[in-house]
Amino acid sequence: MKAKAINWKYLKFLFWLGPVLVIMGATAGLVSGSWSALPIGLLIAGIGVIVLWLLLDSSPKGGFFGRRSTQVGTNAVIATLSAIAILGLINVLAVRYPVRLDLTENQIFTLAPQSVETVQALAQPVKVWIFAETPNPQDQQLLQNYRQQGSQFSYEYVNPQAQPGLAQRFNVQTLGEVYLEIGDTRQFVQTLTPEERLSERRLTNALAQVSSDRTAKVYFLQGHGERPLEGGQRGLTQAVAQLEEEGFTAEPLNLAASPQIPADADVVVVAGPQRELLEPEVNALGEYLERKSGLMLLIDPQTDPGLDSILEPWGIQFGDRLIVDPAGQAAGLGVGVTIINQYGQHPITEDFGNGISLYPVARPIGIEPKSSVSADSLLITSDRTQAQRIAEDGQLQFDPSVDPEGSFTLAAAFTRNVDEPEAASSPSPSPSLSPNATASPSPNAAASPSPSPTATASPSPSPTATASPSPSPDTTADADALDEEPANDSEASQPEARLVAIGNSAFITDGLFDQQLNGDVFLNAISWLSQQDDQLLSIRPAEMTSRRIVMSGQQRTLVTLGSLAILPLLALVVAIAVWWKRR
């Protein structure tokens, strides 16, 4: 009897092995997603141990289930199993549906909207080949983010030494080269180094290029003091480089030599002309807008390029005043820098939210409703801005009784239906837009060139204006239309002439192009003007920003004294005061 009691004393602990085996088997099967021999075996073993323990417990005192210890133990076991099951379910959900929270300022660990749209728009499988000996965790996480957005995207790391045939197929020259492959097309992306990791910007642009079968061409008008494509204080090196990364071809255009827009021109950019265009050049631009086309006008204050004959039919009026923004001065940029965080409802700006963009020395734009032209405001200043006149001596003058004050339109987008090869005489009805503020109806500013304004880029200034949605234009339907749906289809299929007018050209110059949303405004406008159906308009991927603090000697001394002397002494004084009070 004593031996039997002793055996049961130790044998009853066998019961706890059963639930442990059951939990191990269930967890292994749920997490792996495969009910192989191992999880099933653990489940069977656990159930067998529990049954064996029940059979061995043959005490005559009230039976097993009649004991108080059994009831208490059963409650404890059920509570324990419930807690373990809940924790296991939470872990299973966490593994299958991971949630990541990106708290960085630029959301550098989250794919940009353009990257997401590009992957989701892939029509055929695209594979990224990374030729490196060892994968980098940061690059792998970025590629995994891409793969989660669409089943057409995949990637593979290849060791060139282990697979020389594959490396020779891509003509790999150095370790770290990254290639895209779609069908029979292969495109080089970049070379990875310890200092330069995989760039979301380059990868997204490469994806957009390989999935597109057409390269748009952008011409920049030259010869009248416009912004040069080469580097320099007024140059557009960064803008041109980014255009080429996104699959565009940028070339200069001199209409004085041949007053005719090339037939392959998808977009023509007139960026900051300082002198009037010749009449044949103006006529060439006018004829260009009579067909499917895209024209961008970036006109600075105190300049008159002589484009009135083009602007008048479109209802565009470049004001002869200068926008003064108190938010620019509050951010340390000066009152001449306009900070925009209000955007109109348009494909160019629909993803900007309340992000900011900077425009040093800008002029307002007035919009006169035209029956054949659809107009939408893009950039809208805050209610605190003023449009001040510029005197002959260059000083600003503001008369509240004469000069407008309030919200102004700094940029607008215009469309007009055209026929090929001649313009349509009566296109379909289009919305009429009431401008936020109308500048002087006839911009007769002095034509004498003035030095191009420059501004020092400052990282992330905070705007003071509060974003508010721009009022949508009222659209009036044609009363004689028999069927609204066919009319919309006809309008969508008819070619359009598109025009974007901005009262500033300095925002795309080197040093300002990559500030905040400046580059996105320009690139989205070019994409919209090019009328490429597969072109994506969104915010470009953010790049890592250096957050290193550079302090002067006085600041370093102050920080050292504060951390090593002032704060410890302050804590000591508080401690002594508390002790003295309780003494």
mmCIF file of N, CA and C in Angstrom, residues 115-233:
data_model
loop_
_atom_site.group_PDB
_atom_site.id
_atom_site.type_symbol
_atom_site.label_atom_id
_atom_site.label_comp_id
_atom_site.label_asym_id
_atom_site.label_seq_id
_atom_site.Cartn_x
_atom_site.Cartn_y
_atom_site.Cartn_z
ATOM 1 N N SER A 115 5.471 54.529 -54.765
ATOM 2 C CA SER A 115 6.013 53.173 -54.785
ATOM 3 C C SER A 115 4.889 52.149 -54.706
ATOM 4 N N VAL A 116 3.926 52.394 -53.820
ATOM 5 C CA VAL A 116 2.796 51.476 -53.680
ATOM 6 C C VAL A 116 1.997 51.410 -54.974
ATOM 7 N N GLU A 117 1.705 52.570 -55.568
ATOM 8 C CA GLU A 117 0.935 52.605 -56.810
ATOM 9 C C GLU A 117 1.694 51.937 -57.950
ATOM 10 N N THR A 118 3.012 52.116 -57.987
ATOM 11 C CA THR A 118 3.809 51.522 -59.060
ATOM 12 C C THR A 118 3.765 50.004 -58.993
ATOM 13 N N VAL A 119 3.929 49.440 -57.789
ATOM 14 C CA VAL A 119 3.909 47.982 -57.643
ATOM 15 C C VAL A 119 2.519 47.435 -57.939
ATOM 16 N N GLN A 120 1.493 48.101 -57.448
ATOM 17 C CA GLN A 120 0.134 47.620 -57.678
ATOM 18 C C GLN A 120 -0.285 47.735 -59.139
ATOM 19 N N ALA A 121 0.380 48.607 -59.905
ATOM 20 C CA ALA A 121 0.032 48.794 -61.317
ATOM 21 C C ALA A 121 0.813 47.873 -62.245
ATOM 22 N N LEU A 122 1.700 47.036 -61.708
ATOM 23 C CA LEU A 122 2.490 46.143 -62.558
ATOM 24 C C LEU A 122 1.574 45.154 -63.270
ATOM 25 N N ALA A 123 1.716 45.077 -64.591
ATOM 26 C CA ALA A 123 0.867 44.192 -65.386
ATOM 27 C C ALA A 123 1.484 42.825 -65.593
ATOM 28 N N GLN A 124 2.773 42.672 -65.375
ATOM 29 C CA GLN A 124 3.449 41.390 -65.528
ATOM 30 C C GLN A 124 4.525 41.255 -64.466
ATOM 31 N N PRO A 125 4.977 40.020 -64.215
ATOM 32 C CA PRO A 125 5.943 39.800 -63.131
ATOM 33 C C PRO A 125 7.244 40.569 -63.348
ATOM 34 N N VAL A 126 7.731 41.160 -62.278
ATOM 35 C CA VAL A 126 9.000 41.880 -62.260
ATOM 36 C C VAL A 126 9.845 41.305 -61.132
ATOM 37 N N LYS A 127 11.113 41.030 -61.440
ATOM 38 C CA LYS A 127 12.000 40.451 -60.428
ATOM 39 C C LYS A 127 13.220 41.331 -60.248
ATOM 40 N N VAL A 128 13.597 41.527 -58.985
ATOM 41 C CA VAL A 128 14.789 42.292 -58.638
ATOM 42 C C VAL A 128 15.899 41.306 -58.301
ATOM 43 N N TRP A 129 17.036 41.464 -58.967
ATOM 44 C CA TRP A 129 18.202 40.616 -58.720
ATOM 45 C C TRP A 129 19.255 41.448 -58.007
ATOM 46 N N ILE A 130 19.672 40.985 -56.828
ATOM 47 C CA ILE A 130 20.714 41.667 -56.061
ATOM 48 C C ILE A 130 21.932 40.748 -56.014
ATOM 49 N N PHE A 131 23.005 41.172 -56.634
ATOM 50 C CA PHE A 131 24.223 40.360 -56.694
ATOM 51 C C PHE A 131 25.141 40.780 -55.549
ATOM 52 N N ALA A 132 25.024 40.054 -54.446
ATOM 53 C CA ALA A 132 25.805 40.349 -53.245
ATOM 54 C C ALA A 132 26.078 39.048 -52.509
ATOM 55 N N GLU A 133 27.169 39.031 -51.765
ATOM 56 C CA GLU A 133 27.541 37.824 -51.029
ATOM 57 C C GLU A 133 26.624 37.594 -49.835
ATOM 58 N N THR A 134 26.309 38.646 -49.106
ATOM 59 C CA THR A 134 25.447 38.529 -47.928
ATOM 60 C C THR A 134 24.341 39.576 -48.006
ATOM 61 N N PRO A 135 23.092 39.188 -47.756
ATOM 62 C CA PRO A 135 21.994 40.160 -47.784
ATOM 63 C C PRO A 135 22.110 41.165 -46.646
ATOM 64 N N ASN A 136 21.664 42.377 -46.921
ATOM 65 C CA ASN A 136 21.613 43.420 -45.907
ATOM 66 C C ASN A 136 20.204 43.468 -45.319
ATOM 67 N N PRO A 137 20.060 43.406 -43.979
ATOM 68 C CA PRO A 137 18.708 43.386 -43.378
ATOM 69 C C PRO A 137 17.862 44.595 -43.763
ATOM 70 N N GLN A 138 18.478 45.766 -43.850
ATOM 71 C CA GLN A 138 17.724 46.973 -44.206
ATOM 72 C C GLN A 138 17.197 46.882 -45.633
ATOM 73 N N ASP A 139 18.035 46.393 -46.553
ATOM 74 C CA ASP A 139 17.586 46.237 -47.938
ATOM 75 C C ASP A 139 16.511 45.163 -48.044
ATOM 76 N N GLN A 140 16.673 44.078 -47.291
ATOM 77 C CA GLN A 140 15.674 43.013 -47.314
ATOM 78 C C GLN A 140 14.316 43.512 -46.831
ATOM 79 N N GLN A 141 14.312 44.334 -45.796
ATOM 80 C CA GLN A 141 13.053 44.865 -45.284
ATOM 81 C C GLN A 141 12.377 45.754 -46.325
ATOM 82 N N LEU A 142 13.167 46.564 -47.034
ATOM 83 C CA LEU A 142 12.603 47.410 -48.082
ATOM 84 C C LEU A 142 12.001 46.560 -49.196
ATOM 85 N N LEU A 143 12.716 45.530 -49.624
ATOM 86 C CA LEU A 143 12.206 44.657 -50.677
ATOM 87 C C LEU A 143 10.968 43.900 -50.212
ATOM 88 N N GLN A 144 10.946 43.511 -48.947
ATOM 89 C CA GLN A 144 9.776 42.826 -48.411
ATOM 90 C C GLN A 144 8.565 43.750 -48.414
ATOM 91 N N ASN A 145 8.772 45.024 -48.129
ATOM 92 C CA ASN A 145 7.674 45.997 -48.194
ATOM 93 C C ASN A 145 7.113 46.092 -49.610
ATOM 94 N N TYR A 146 7.996 46.053 -50.602
ATOM 95 C CA TYR A 146 7.536 46.062 -51.994
ATOM 96 C C TYR A 146 6.717 44.811 -52.293
ATOM 97 N N ARG A 147 7.215 43.655 -51.859
ATOM 98 C CA ARG A 147 6.548 42.399 -52.199
ATOM 99 C C ARG A 147 5.166 42.300 -51.558
ATOM 100 N N GLN A 148 4.985 42.926 -50.415
ATOM 101 C CA GLN A 148 3.684 42.895 -49.760
ATOM 102 C C GLN A 148 2.630 43.698 -50.513
ATOM 103 N N GLN A 149 3.055 44.572 -51.434
ATOM 104 C CA GLN A 149 2.111 45.427 -52.155
ATOM 105 C C GLN A 149 1.559 44.787 -53.420
ATOM 106 N N GLY A 150 2.167 43.712 -53.888
ATOM 107 C CA GLY A 150 1.682 43.097 -55.120
ATOM 108 C C GLY A 150 2.355 41.770 -55.395
ATOM 109 N N SER A 151 1.591 40.835 -55.944
ATOM 110 C CA SER A 151 2.131 39.503 -56.230
ATOM 111 C C SER A 151 3.035 39.482 -57.455
ATOM 112 N N GLN A 152 3.031 40.551 -58.263
ATOM 113 C CA GLN A 152 3.873 40.589 -59.457
ATOM 114 C C GLN A 152 5.326 40.929 -59.129
ATOM 115 N N PHE A 153 5.590 41.330 -57.906
ATOM 116 C CA PHE A 153 6.946 41.744 -57.519
ATOM 117 C C PHE A 153 7.623 40.624 -56.743
ATOM 118 N N SER A 154 8.875 40.357 -57.090
ATOM 119 C CA SER A 154 9.674 39.373 -56.365
ATOM 120 C C SER A 154 11.133 39.802 -56.403
ATOM 121 N N TYR A 155 11.938 39.198 -55.555
ATOM 122 C CA TYR A 155 13.364 39.532 -55.521
ATOM 123 C C TYR A 155 14.166 38.300 -55.124
ATOM 124 N N GLU A 156 15.454 38.346 -55.444
ATOM 125 C CA GLU A 156 16.341 37.224 -55.114
ATOM 126 C C GLU A 156 17.768 37.736 -54.960
ATOM 127 N N TYR A 157 18.413 37.262 -53.908
ATOM 128 C CA TYR A 157 19.829 37.559 -53.693
ATOM 129 C C TYR A 157 20.659 36.462 -54.357
ATOM 130 N N VAL A 158 21.707 36.883 -55.041
ATOM 131 C CA VAL A 158 22.561 35.941 -55.776
ATOM 132 C C VAL A 158 24.010 36.201 -55.398
ATOM 133 N N ASN A 159 24.713 35.130 -55.053
ATOM 134 C CA ASN A 159 26.154 35.219 -54.813
ATOM 135 C C ASN A 159 26.865 34.998 -56.143
ATOM 136 N N PRO A 160 27.498 36.022 -56.704
ATOM 137 C CA PRO A 160 28.119 35.860 -58.033
ATOM 138 C C PRO A 160 29.169 34.760 -58.077
ATOM 139 N N GLN A 161 29.851 34.507 -56.972
ATOM 140 C CA GLN A 161 30.869 33.466 -56.958
ATOM 141 C C GLN A 161 30.246 32.080 -56.951
ATOM 142 N N ALA A 162 29.081 31.942 -56.316
ATOM 143 C CA ALA A 162 28.413 30.646 -56.287
ATOM 144 C C ALA A 162 27.626 30.382 -57.567
ATOM 145 N N GLN A 163 27.162 31.433 -58.249
ATOM 146 C CA GLN A 163 26.389 31.298 -59.485
ATOM 147 C C GLN A 163 26.982 32.203 -60.564
ATOM 148 N N PRO A 164 28.154 31.858 -61.068
ATOM 149 C CA PRO A 164 28.808 32.722 -62.066
ATOM 150 C C PRO A 164 28.033 32.824 -63.372
ATOM 151 N N GLY A 165 27.285 31.781 -63.732
ATOM 152 C CA GLY A 165 26.512 31.829 -64.968
ATOM 153 C C GLY A 165 25.442 32.899 -64.934
ATOM 154 N N LEU A 166 24.755 33.018 -63.800
ATOM 155 C CA LEU A 166 23.725 34.040 -63.668
ATOM 156 C C LEU A 166 24.337 35.436 -63.658
ATOM 157 N N ALA A 167 25.493 35.566 -63.013
ATOM 158 C CA ALA A 167 26.176 36.866 -63.004
ATOM 159 C C ALA A 167 26.623 37.259 -64.405
ATOM 160 N N GLN A 168 27.066 36.288 -65.199
ATOM 161 C CA GLN A 168 27.489 36.581 -66.565
ATOM 162 C C GLN A 168 26.294 36.947 -67.441
ATOM 163 N N ARG A 169 25.151 36.365 -67.146
ATOM 164 C CA ARG A 169 23.940 36.670 -67.912
ATOM 165 C C ARG A 169 23.547 38.139 -67.765
ATOM 166 N N PHE A 170 23.776 38.718 -66.584
ATOM 167 C CA PHE A 170 23.476 40.133 -66.353
ATOM 168 C C PHE A 170 24.698 41.024 -66.560
ATOM 169 N N ASN A 171 25.811 40.425 -66.941
ATOM 170 C CA ASN A 171 27.056 41.171 -67.164
ATOM 171 C C ASN A 171 27.452 41.959 -65.914
ATOM 172 N N VAL A 172 27.437 41.267 -64.775
ATOM 173 C CA VAL A 172 27.770 41.893 -63.500
ATOM 174 C C VAL A 172 29.266 42.170 -63.450
ATOM 175 N N GLN A 173 29.621 43.397 -63.120
ATOM 176 C CA GLN A 173 31.023 43.800 -63.055
ATOM 177 C C GLN A 173 31.543 43.858 -61.622
ATOM 178 N N THR A 174 30.723 44.319 -60.684
ATOM 179 C CA THR A 174 31.151 44.457 -59.296
ATOM 180 C C THR A 174 30.072 43.921 -58.366
ATOM 181 N N LEU A 175 30.488 43.584 -57.149
ATOM 182 C CA LEU A 175 29.537 43.139 -56.144
ATOM 183 C C LEU A 175 28.606 44.289 -55.760
ATOM 184 N N GLY A 176 27.339 43.939 -55.515
ATOM 185 C CA GLY A 176 26.370 44.940 -55.092
ATOM 186 C C GLY A 176 25.505 45.486 -56.203
ATOM 187 N N GLU A 177 25.694 45.037 -57.433
ATOM 188 C CA GLU A 177 24.871 45.545 -58.529
ATOM 189 C C GLU A 177 23.440 45.006 -58.419
ATOM 190 N N VAL A 178 22.483 45.875 -58.715
ATOM 191 C CA VAL A 178 21.062 45.543 -58.625
ATOM 192 C C VAL A 178 20.434 45.717 -60.004
ATOM 193 N N TYR A 179 19.687 44.704 -60.431
ATOM 194 C CA TYR A 179 19.052 44.734 -61.752
ATOM 195 C C TYR A 179 17.564 44.416 -61.619
ATOM 196 N N LEU A 180 16.792 44.972 -62.557
ATOM 197 C CA LEU A 180 15.380 44.642 -62.701
ATOM 198 C C LEU A 180 15.202 43.785 -63.943
ATOM 199 N N GLU A 181 14.339 42.797 -63.847
ATOM 200 C CA GLU A 181 14.063 41.942 -65.001
ATOM 201 C C GLU A 181 12.556 41.813 -65.170
ATOM 202 N N ILE A 182 12.084 42.168 -66.366
ATOM 203 C CA ILE A 182 10.684 42.014 -66.719
ATOM 204 C C ILE A 182 10.631 41.444 -68.129
ATOM 205 N N GLY A 183 10.222 40.195 -68.249
ATOM 206 C CA GLY A 183 10.264 39.517 -69.538
ATOM 207 C C GLY A 183 11.695 39.367 -70.016
ATOM 208 N N ASP A 184 11.966 39.859 -71.217
ATOM 209 C CA ASP A 184 13.328 39.828 -71.766
ATOM 210 C C ASP A 184 14.088 41.122 -71.513
ATOM 211 N N THR A 185 13.496 42.055 -70.787
ATOM 212 C CA THR A 185 14.126 43.353 -70.534
ATOM 213 C C THR A 185 14.819 43.348 -69.184
ATOM 214 N N ARG A 186 16.062 43.822 -69.180
ATOM 215 C CA ARG A 186 16.821 43.944 -67.937
ATOM 216 C C ARG A 186 17.326 45.375 -67.825
ATOM 217 N N GLN A 187 17.249 45.921 -66.641
ATOM 218 C CA GLN A 187 17.672 47.302 -66.420
ATOM 219 C C GLN A 187 18.473 47.402 -65.135
ATOM 220 N N PHE A 188 19.602 48.100 -65.238
ATOM 221 C CA PHE A 188 20.442 48.333 -64.068
ATOM 222 C C PHE A 188 19.801 49.392 -63.170
ATOM 223 N N VAL A 189 19.822 49.168 -61.862
ATOM 224 C CA VAL A 189 19.227 50.100 -60.898
ATOM 225 C C VAL A 189 20.300 50.904 -60.188
ATOM 226 N N GLN A 190 21.211 50.227 -59.487
ATOM 227 C CA GLN A 190 22.273 50.901 -58.759
ATOM 228 C C GLN A 190 23.273 49.862 -58.255
ATOM 229 N N THR A 191 24.370 50.341 -57.710
ATOM 230 C CA THR A 191 25.376 49.485 -57.087
ATOM 231 C C THR A 191 25.369 49.740 -55.590
ATOM 232 N N LEU A 192 25.169 48.680 -54.820
ATOM 233 C CA LEU A 192 25.115 48.801 -53.369
ATOM 234 C C LEU A 192 26.520 48.806 -52.785
ATOM 235 N N THR A 193 26.727 49.677 -51.828
ATOM 236 C CA THR A 193 27.989 49.755 -51.089
ATOM 237 C C THR A 193 27.652 49.874 -49.605
ATOM 238 N N PRO A 194 28.641 49.677 -48.726
ATOM 239 C CA PRO A 194 28.356 49.869 -47.290
ATOM 240 C C PRO A 194 27.845 51.264 -46.968
ATOM 241 N N GLU A 195 28.243 52.261 -47.761
ATOM 242 C CA GLU A 195 27.798 53.630 -47.513
ATOM 243 C C GLU A 195 26.473 53.944 -48.204
ATOM 244 N N GLU A 196 26.147 53.252 -49.271
ATOM 245 C CA GLU A 196 24.930 53.532 -50.042
ATOM 246 C C GLU A 196 24.093 52.269 -50.143
ATOM 247 N N ARG A 197 22.968 52.271 -49.430
ATOM 248 C CA ARG A 197 22.075 51.126 -49.445
ATOM 249 C C ARG A 197 21.047 51.268 -50.569
ATOM 250 N N LEU A 198 20.195 50.269 -50.692
ATOM 251 C CA LEU A 198 19.188 50.251 -51.747
ATOM 252 C C LEU A 198 18.250 51.447 -51.594
ATOM 253 N N SER A 199 18.090 52.210 -52.681
ATOM 254 C CA SER A 199 17.296 53.438 -52.662
ATOM 255 C C SER A 199 15.884 53.155 -53.166
ATOM 256 N N GLU A 200 14.896 53.500 -52.359
ATOM 257 C CA GLU A 200 13.508 53.341 -52.784
ATOM 258 C C GLU A 200 13.207 54.229 -53.983
ATOM 259 N N ARG A 201 13.768 55.426 -54.005
ATOM 260 C CA ARG A 201 13.537 56.344 -55.117
ATOM 261 C C ARG A 201 14.006 55.728 -56.432
ATOM 262 N N ARG A 202 15.226 55.197 -56.446
ATOM 263 C CA ARG A 202 15.760 54.627 -57.687
ATOM 264 C C ARG A 202 15.003 53.372 -58.092
ATOM 265 N N LEU A 203 14.658 52.543 -57.111
ATOM 266 C CA LEU A 203 13.958 51.304 -57.435
ATOM 267 C C LEU A 203 12.569 51.593 -57.989
ATOM 268 N N THR A 204 11.854 52.541 -57.395
ATOM 269 C CA THR A 204 10.520 52.882 -57.887
ATOM 270 C C THR A 204 10.585 53.487 -59.287
ATOM 271 N N ASN A 205 11.540 54.366 -59.511
ATOM 272 C CA ASN A 205 11.681 54.962 -60.842
ATOM 273 C C ASN A 205 12.027 53.903 -61.880
ATOM 274 N N ALA A 206 12.898 52.956 -61.510
ATOM 275 C CA ALA A 206 13.252 51.882 -62.444
ATOM 276 C C ALA A 206 12.044 51.002 -62.740
ATOM 277 N N LEU A 207 11.225 50.720 -61.730
ATOM 278 C CA LEU A 207 10.012 49.935 -61.952
ATOM 279 C C LEU A 207 9.064 50.650 -62.908
ATOM 280 N N ALA A 208 8.919 51.960 -62.732
ATOM 281 C CA ALA A 208 8.040 52.724 -63.619
ATOM 282 C C ALA A 208 8.568 52.732 -65.047
ATOM 283 N N GLN A 209 9.891 52.758 -65.195
ATOM 284 C CA GLN A 209 10.480 52.797 -66.535
ATOM 285 C C GLN A 209 10.327 51.466 -67.260
ATOM 286 N N VAL A 210 10.638 50.361 -66.580
ATOM 287 C CA VAL A 210 10.587 49.061 -67.256
ATOM 288 C C VAL A 210 9.157 48.650 -67.566
ATOM 289 N N SER A 211 8.193 49.141 -66.794
ATOM 290 C CA SER A 211 6.802 48.788 -67.061
ATOM 291 C C SER A 211 6.158 49.710 -68.090
ATOM 292 N N SER A 212 6.875 50.738 -68.532
ATOM 293 C CA SER A 212 6.357 51.660 -69.544
ATOM 294 C C SER A 212 7.034 51.381 -70.880
ATOM 295 N N ASP A 213 6.265 51.488 -71.957
ATOM 296 C CA ASP A 213 6.808 51.219 -73.289
ATOM 297 C C ASP A 213 7.077 52.511 -74.062
ATOM 298 N N ARG A 214 7.085 53.644 -73.370
ATOM 299 C CA ARG A 214 7.254 54.914 -74.067
ATOM 300 C C ARG A 214 8.056 55.879 -73.206
ATOM 301 N N THR A 215 8.919 56.671 -73.867
ATOM 302 C CA THR A 215 9.714 57.680 -73.179
ATOM 303 C C THR A 215 9.245 59.059 -73.620
ATOM 304 N N ALA A 216 8.786 59.850 -72.663
ATOM 305 C CA ALA A 216 8.306 61.199 -72.975
ATOM 306 C C ALA A 216 9.485 62.157 -73.066
ATOM 307 N N LYS A 217 9.350 63.161 -73.913
ATOM 308 C CA LYS A 217 10.425 64.133 -74.127
ATOM 309 C C LYS A 217 9.958 65.509 -73.654
ATOM 310 N N VAL A 218 10.812 66.141 -72.844
ATOM 311 C CA VAL A 218 10.532 67.458 -72.282
ATOM 312 C C VAL A 218 11.555 68.441 -72.835
ATOM 313 N N TYR A 219 11.075 69.528 -73.430
ATOM 314 C CA TYR A 219 11.956 70.568 -73.974
ATOM 315 C C TYR A 219 11.909 71.796 -73.064
ATOM 316 N N PHE A 220 13.088 72.349 -72.761
ATOM 317 C CA PHE A 220 13.207 73.567 -71.969
ATOM 318 C C PHE A 220 13.607 74.714 -72.900
ATOM 319 N N LEU A 221 12.728 75.711 -73.010
ATOM 320 C CA LEU A 221 13.005 76.854 -73.876
ATOM 321 C C LEU A 221 14.217 77.627 -73.359
ATOM 322 N N GLN A 222 15.108 78.016 -74.280
ATOM 323 C CA GLN A 222 16.318 78.757 -73.939
ATOM 324 C C GLN A 222 16.448 79.966 -74.869
ATOM 325 N N GLY A 223 17.301 80.922 -74.467
ATOM 326 C CA GLY A 223 17.591 82.060 -75.317
ATOM 327 C C GLY A 223 17.037 83.381 -74.837
ATOM 328 N N HIS A 224 16.286 83.378 -73.707
ATOM 329 C CA HIS A 224 15.694 84.623 -73.221
ATOM 330 C C HIS A 224 15.995 84.819 -71.734
ATOM 331 N N GLY A 225 17.111 84.272 -71.291
ATOM 332 C CA GLY A 225 17.469 84.365 -69.878
ATOM 333 C C GLY A 225 16.785 83.335 -69.014
ATOM 334 N N GLU A 226 16.278 82.240 -69.623
ATOM 335 C CA GLU A 226 15.619 81.204 -68.832
ATOM 336 C C GLU A 226 16.629 80.468 -67.941
ATOM 337 N N ARG A 227 16.097 79.689 -67.026
ATOM 338 C CA ARG A 227 16.941 78.875 -66.160
ATOM 339 C C ARG A 227 17.726 77.877 -67.003
ATOM 340 N N PRO A 228 19.061 77.848 -66.852
ATOM 341 C CA PRO A 228 19.860 76.912 -67.657
ATOM 342 C C PRO A 228 19.742 75.486 -67.128
ATOM 343 N N LEU A 229 19.915 74.529 -68.033
ATOM 344 C CA LEU A 229 19.858 73.128 -67.627
ATOM 345 C C LEU A 229 21.114 72.698 -66.892
ATOM 346 N N GLU A 230 22.216 73.424 -67.095
ATOM 347 C CA GLU A 230 23.459 73.066 -66.430
ATOM 348 C C GLU A 230 23.442 73.560 -64.991
ATOM 349 N N GLY A 231 24.501 73.191 -64.252
ATOM 350 C CA GLY A 231 24.597 73.571 -62.856
ATOM 351 C C GLY A 231 24.865 75.043 -62.676
ATOM 352 N N GLY A 232 24.779 75.488 -61.437
ATOM 353 C CA GLY A 232 24.967 76.896 -61.124
ATOM 354 C C GLY A 232 23.892 77.360 -60.168
ATOM 355 N N GLN A 233 23.980 78.619 -59.775
ATOM 356 C CA GLN A 233 23.028 79.148 -58.810
ATOM 357 C C GLN A 233 21.608 79.146 -59.360
#
